Short mmCIF file of C-alpha atoms in Angstrom, two decimals:
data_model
loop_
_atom_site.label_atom_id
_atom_site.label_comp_id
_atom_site.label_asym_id
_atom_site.label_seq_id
_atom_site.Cartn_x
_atom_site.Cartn_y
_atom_site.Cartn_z
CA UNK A 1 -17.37 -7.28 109.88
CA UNK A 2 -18.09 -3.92 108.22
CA UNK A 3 -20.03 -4.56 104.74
CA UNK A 4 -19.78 -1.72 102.04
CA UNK A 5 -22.10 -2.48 98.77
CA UNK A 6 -21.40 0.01 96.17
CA UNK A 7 -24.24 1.61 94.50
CA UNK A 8 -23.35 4.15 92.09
CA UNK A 9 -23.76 4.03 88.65
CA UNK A 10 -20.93 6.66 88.37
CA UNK A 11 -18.51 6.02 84.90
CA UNK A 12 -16.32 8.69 86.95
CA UNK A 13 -13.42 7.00 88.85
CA UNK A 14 -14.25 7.26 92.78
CA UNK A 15 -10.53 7.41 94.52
CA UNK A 16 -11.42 5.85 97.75
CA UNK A 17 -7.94 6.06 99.60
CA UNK A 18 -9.60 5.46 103.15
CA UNK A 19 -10.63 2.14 102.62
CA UNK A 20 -8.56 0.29 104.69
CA UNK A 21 -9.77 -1.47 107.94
CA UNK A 22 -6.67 -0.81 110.28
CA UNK A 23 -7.91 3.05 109.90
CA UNK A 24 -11.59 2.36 110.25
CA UNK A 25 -11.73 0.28 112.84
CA UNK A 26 -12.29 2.98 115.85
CA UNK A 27 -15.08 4.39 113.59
CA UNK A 28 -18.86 4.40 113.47
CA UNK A 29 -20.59 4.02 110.82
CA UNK A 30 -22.16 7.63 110.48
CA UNK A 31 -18.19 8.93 110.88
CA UNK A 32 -17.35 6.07 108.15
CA UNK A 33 -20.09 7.38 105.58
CA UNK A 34 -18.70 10.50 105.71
CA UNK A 35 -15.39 10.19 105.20
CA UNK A 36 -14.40 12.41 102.36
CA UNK A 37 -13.59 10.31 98.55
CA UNK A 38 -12.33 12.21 95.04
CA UNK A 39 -14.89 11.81 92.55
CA UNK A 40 -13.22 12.65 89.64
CA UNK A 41 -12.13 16.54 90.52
CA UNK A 42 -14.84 16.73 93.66
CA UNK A 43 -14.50 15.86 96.95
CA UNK A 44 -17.47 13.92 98.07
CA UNK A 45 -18.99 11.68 101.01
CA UNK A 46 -18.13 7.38 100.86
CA UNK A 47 -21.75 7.60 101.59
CA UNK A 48 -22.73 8.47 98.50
CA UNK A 49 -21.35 5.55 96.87
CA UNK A 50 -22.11 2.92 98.98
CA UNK A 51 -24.08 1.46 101.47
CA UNK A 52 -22.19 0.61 104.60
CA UNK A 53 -23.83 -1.89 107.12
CA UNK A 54 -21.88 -3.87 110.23
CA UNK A 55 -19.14 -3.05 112.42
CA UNK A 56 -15.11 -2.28 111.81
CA UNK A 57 -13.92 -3.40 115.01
CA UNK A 58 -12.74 -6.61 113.68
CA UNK A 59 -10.94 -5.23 110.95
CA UNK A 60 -12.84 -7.31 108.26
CA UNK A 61 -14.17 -5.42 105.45
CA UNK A 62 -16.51 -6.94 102.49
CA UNK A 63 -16.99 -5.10 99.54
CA UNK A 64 -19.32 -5.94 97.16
CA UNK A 65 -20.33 -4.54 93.36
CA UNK A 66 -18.37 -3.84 90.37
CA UNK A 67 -15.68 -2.04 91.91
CA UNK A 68 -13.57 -1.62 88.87
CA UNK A 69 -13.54 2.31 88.52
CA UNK A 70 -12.89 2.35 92.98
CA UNK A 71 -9.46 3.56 93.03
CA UNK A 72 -6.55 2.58 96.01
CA UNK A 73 -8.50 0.10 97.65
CA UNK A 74 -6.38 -1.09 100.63
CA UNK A 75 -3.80 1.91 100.46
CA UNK A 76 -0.94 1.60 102.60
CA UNK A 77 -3.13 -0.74 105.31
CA UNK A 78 -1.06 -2.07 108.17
CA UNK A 79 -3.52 -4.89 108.74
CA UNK A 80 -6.96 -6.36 108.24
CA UNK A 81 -8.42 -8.06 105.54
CA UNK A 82 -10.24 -6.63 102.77
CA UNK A 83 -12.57 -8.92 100.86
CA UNK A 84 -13.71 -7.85 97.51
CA UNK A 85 -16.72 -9.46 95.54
CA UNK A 86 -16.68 -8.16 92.30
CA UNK A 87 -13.84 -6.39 90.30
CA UNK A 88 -11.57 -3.87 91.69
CA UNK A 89 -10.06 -0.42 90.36
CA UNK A 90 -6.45 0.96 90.19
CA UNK A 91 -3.87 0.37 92.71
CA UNK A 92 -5.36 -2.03 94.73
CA UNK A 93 -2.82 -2.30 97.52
CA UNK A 94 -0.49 0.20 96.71
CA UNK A 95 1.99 0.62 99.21
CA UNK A 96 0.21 -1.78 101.32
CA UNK A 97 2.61 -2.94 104.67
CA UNK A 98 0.40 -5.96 106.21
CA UNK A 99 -2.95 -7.50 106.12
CA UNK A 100 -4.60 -9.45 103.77
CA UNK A 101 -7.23 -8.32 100.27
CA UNK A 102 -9.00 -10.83 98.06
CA UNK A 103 -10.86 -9.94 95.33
CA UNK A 104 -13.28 -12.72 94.22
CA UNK A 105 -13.38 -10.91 90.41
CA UNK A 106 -10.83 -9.31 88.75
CA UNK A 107 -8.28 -6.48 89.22
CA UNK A 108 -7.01 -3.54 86.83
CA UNK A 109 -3.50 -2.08 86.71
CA UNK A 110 -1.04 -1.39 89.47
CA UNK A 111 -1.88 -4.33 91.68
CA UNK A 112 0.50 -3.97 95.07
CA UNK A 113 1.98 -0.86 93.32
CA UNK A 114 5.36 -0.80 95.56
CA UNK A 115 3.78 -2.44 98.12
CA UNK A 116 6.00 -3.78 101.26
CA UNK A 117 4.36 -6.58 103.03
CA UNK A 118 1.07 -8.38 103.62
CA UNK A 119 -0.74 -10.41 100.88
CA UNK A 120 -3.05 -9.48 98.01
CA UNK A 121 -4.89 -12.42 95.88
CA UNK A 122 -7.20 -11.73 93.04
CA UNK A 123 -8.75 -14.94 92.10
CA UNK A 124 -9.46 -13.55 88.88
CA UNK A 125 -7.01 -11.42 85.91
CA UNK A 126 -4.85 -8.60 86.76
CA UNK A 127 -3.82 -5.56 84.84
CA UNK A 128 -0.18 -3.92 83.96
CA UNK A 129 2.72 -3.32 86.33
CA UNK A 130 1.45 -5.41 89.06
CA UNK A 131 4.25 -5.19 91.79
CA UNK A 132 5.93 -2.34 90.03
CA UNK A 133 7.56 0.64 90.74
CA UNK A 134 5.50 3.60 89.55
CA UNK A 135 6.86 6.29 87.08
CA UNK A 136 10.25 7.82 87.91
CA UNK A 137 10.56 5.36 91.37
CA UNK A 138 13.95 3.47 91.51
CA UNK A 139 12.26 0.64 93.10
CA UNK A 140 9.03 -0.99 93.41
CA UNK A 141 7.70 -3.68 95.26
CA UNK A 142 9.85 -4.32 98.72
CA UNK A 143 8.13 -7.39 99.83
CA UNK A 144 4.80 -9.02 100.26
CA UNK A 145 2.92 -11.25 98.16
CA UNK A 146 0.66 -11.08 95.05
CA UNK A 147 -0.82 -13.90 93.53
CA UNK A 148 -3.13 -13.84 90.49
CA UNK A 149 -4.92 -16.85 89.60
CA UNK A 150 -5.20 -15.78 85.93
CA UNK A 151 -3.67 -13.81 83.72
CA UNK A 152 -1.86 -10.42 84.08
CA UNK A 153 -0.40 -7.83 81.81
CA UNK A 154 2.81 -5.98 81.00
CA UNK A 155 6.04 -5.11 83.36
CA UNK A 156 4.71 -7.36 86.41
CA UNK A 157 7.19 -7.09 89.10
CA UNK A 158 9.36 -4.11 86.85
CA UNK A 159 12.10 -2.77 89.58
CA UNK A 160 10.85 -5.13 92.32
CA UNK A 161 13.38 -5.36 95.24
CA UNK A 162 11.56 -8.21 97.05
CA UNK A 163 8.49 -9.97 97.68
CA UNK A 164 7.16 -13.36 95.47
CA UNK A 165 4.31 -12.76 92.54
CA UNK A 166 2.69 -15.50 90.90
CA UNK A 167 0.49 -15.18 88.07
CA UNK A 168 -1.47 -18.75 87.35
CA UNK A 169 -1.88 -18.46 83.74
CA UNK A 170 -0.40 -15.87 80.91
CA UNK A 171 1.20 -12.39 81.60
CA UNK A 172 2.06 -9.85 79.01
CA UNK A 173 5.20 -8.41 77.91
CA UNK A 174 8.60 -7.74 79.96
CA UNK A 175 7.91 -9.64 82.89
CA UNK A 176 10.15 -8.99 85.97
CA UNK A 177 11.85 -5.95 83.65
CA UNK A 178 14.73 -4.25 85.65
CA UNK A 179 14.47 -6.61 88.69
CA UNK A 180 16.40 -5.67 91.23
CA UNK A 181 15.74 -9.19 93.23
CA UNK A 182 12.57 -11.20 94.57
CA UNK A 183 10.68 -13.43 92.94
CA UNK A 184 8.03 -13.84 89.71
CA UNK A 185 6.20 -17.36 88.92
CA UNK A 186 4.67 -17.10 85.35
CA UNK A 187 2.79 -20.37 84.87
CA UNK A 188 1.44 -19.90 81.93
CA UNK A 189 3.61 -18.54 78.96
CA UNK A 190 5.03 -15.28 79.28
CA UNK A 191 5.10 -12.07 77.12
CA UNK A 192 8.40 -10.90 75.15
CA UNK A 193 11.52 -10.14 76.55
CA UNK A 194 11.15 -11.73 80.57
CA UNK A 195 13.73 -10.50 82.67
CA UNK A 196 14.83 -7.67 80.62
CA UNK A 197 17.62 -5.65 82.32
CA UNK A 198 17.00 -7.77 85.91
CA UNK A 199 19.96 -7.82 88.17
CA UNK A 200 19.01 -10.45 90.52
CA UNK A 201 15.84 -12.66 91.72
CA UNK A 202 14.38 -15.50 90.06
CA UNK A 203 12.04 -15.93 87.20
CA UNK A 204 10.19 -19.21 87.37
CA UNK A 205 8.39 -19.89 84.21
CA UNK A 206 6.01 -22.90 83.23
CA UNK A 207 5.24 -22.00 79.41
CA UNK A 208 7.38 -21.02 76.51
CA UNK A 209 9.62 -18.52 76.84
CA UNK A 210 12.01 -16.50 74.27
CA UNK A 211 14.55 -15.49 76.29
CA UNK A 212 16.90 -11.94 74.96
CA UNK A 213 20.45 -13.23 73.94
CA UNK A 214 22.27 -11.78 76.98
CA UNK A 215 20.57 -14.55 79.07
CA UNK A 216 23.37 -17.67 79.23
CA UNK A 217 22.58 -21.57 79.71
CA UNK A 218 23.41 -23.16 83.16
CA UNK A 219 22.30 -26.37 83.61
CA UNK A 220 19.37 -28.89 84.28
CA UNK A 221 18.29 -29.30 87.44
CA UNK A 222 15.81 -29.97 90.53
CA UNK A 223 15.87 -26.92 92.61
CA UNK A 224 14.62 -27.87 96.08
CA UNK A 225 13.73 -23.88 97.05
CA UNK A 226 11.24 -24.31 94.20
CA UNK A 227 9.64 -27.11 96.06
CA UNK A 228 9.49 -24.62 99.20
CA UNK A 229 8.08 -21.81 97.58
CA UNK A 230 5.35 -24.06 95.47
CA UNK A 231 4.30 -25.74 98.33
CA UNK A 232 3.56 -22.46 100.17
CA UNK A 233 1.72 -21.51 97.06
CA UNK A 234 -0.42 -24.55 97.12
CA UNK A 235 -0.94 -23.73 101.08
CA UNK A 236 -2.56 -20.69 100.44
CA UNK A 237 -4.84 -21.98 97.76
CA UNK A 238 -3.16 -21.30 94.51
CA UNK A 239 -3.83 -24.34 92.55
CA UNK A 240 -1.69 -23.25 89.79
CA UNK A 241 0.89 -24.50 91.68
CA UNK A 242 0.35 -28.03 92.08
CA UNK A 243 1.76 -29.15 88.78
CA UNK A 244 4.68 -27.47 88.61
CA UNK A 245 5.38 -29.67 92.08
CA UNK A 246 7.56 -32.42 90.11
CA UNK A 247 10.06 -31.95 87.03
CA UNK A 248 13.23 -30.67 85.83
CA UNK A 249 13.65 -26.73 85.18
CA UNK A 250 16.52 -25.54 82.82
CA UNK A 251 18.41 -22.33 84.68
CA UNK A 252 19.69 -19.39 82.34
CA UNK A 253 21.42 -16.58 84.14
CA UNK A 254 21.40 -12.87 83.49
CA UNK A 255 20.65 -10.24 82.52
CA UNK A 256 24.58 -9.67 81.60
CA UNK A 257 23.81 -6.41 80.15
CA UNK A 258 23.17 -5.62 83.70
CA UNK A 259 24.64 -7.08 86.56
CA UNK A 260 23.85 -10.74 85.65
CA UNK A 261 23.23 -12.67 88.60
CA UNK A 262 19.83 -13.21 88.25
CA UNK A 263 17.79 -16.08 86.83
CA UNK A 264 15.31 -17.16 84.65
CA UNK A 265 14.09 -20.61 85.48
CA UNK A 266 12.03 -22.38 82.38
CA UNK A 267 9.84 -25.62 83.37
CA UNK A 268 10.65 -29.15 81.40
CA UNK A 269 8.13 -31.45 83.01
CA UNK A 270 8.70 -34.66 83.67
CA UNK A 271 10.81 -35.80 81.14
#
């Protein structure tokens, strides 16, 4: 396990691209504390932000310290894990393929920023356009899994292709905007406009939702791929799950401004 405490007292961003532990696993720890970071418009030594301690050959790294102004944490990593205790900066995951990050704190914006595989849970909030495509991309996130045990901001999931994010409490404004298919879980209550624009995928939501006019009533119903998906959920320790296990969920369809065949799925309990 390789153990990076961050000491700096820097209110500069620090845009930390190589830390990822599929690339730093063949390293020592002199070759690791010198790897080269962007602090604000200078290049600079890892070294000089944090103390590293342990060994990367296991492809487990701990971070610890208020991380929020560390930028790309877990860039494009193939594998690994990446534990974070404390908060973590923009683009955590972005791009990320495989491998596993946790933060034990919470996360700014671009969480998974079209990422394509692996898992990233922050047991904490999240920021905007978690899952997202960034500015000017046709599509964002192409699989994988983000789960945020509290509450996230705007466009979460906007352009998504495929992949599942779950957010345990609130979000923010257009959820799942321009969805091209996959899957967002909002269990608490959702921003304005959810689904805006989406042409397929599924919008699960567990509070009250406002839903645009181009969204159409279905039915009533019990869907049993719910069941699958929550159950996973619960599996990897996402409590927010384990109400939503039983009850009815009303099914809308849309967007039919768009292609139409997605869904927004809105929670009734067990009534």
């Amino acid at each position: 396990m390789l153990t990076l405490q961050y000491t700096s007292q820097t209110k500069i961003p620090v845009e930390a691209e190589c830390l990822r532990p599929d690339t730093l696993a063949d390293k020592s720890l002199a070759e690791i504390t010198a790897l080269p970071v962007q602090h604000g418009n200078a290049p600079a030594p890892l070294g000089e932000f944090f103390k590293v301690a342990g060994d990367a050959g296991d492809q487990h790294l701990v971070i610890e310290g208020d991380c929020s102004r560390v930028k790309w944490i877990g860039m494009e990593m193939k594998s690994g894990r990446i534990d974070v205790y404390g908060n973590a900066g923009m683009h955590l995951g972005s791009e990320m393929k495989g491998g596993e990050i946790h933060v034990h704190g919470n996360a700014t914006d671009w969480v998974g920023g079209e990422m394509r595989g692996g898992r990233i849970h922050v047991h904490g909030d999240a920021g905007h356009l978690a899952g997202a495509a960034y500015r000017g991309a046709p599509i964002g996130m192409r699989g994988g899994v983000i789960l945020i045990d509290g509450k996230a901001g705007n466009e979460i999931g906007a352009n998504m292709r495929r992949g599942l994010i779950a957010v345990g409490g609130d979000s923010g404004d257009f959820p799942g905007v321009s969805m091209i298919a996959g899957s967002v879980f909002v269990f608490g209550q959702p921003g304005i406009r959810p689904g805006a624009g989406m042409k397929r995928g599924t919008i699960a939501v567990g509070g009250k939702v406002a839903l645009l006019g181009t969204f159409r009533y279905d039915c009533e119903y019990d869907p049993v791929f719910l069941r699958v998906y929550l159950r996973q959920l619960r599996d990897w320790g996402f409590v927010a799950a384990e109400r939503f296990m039983e009850g009815s969920w009303r099914r809308y369809s849309g967007d039919l401004v768009a292609l139409g065949k997605g869904e927004v799925l809105h929670w009734q309990g067990n009534n």
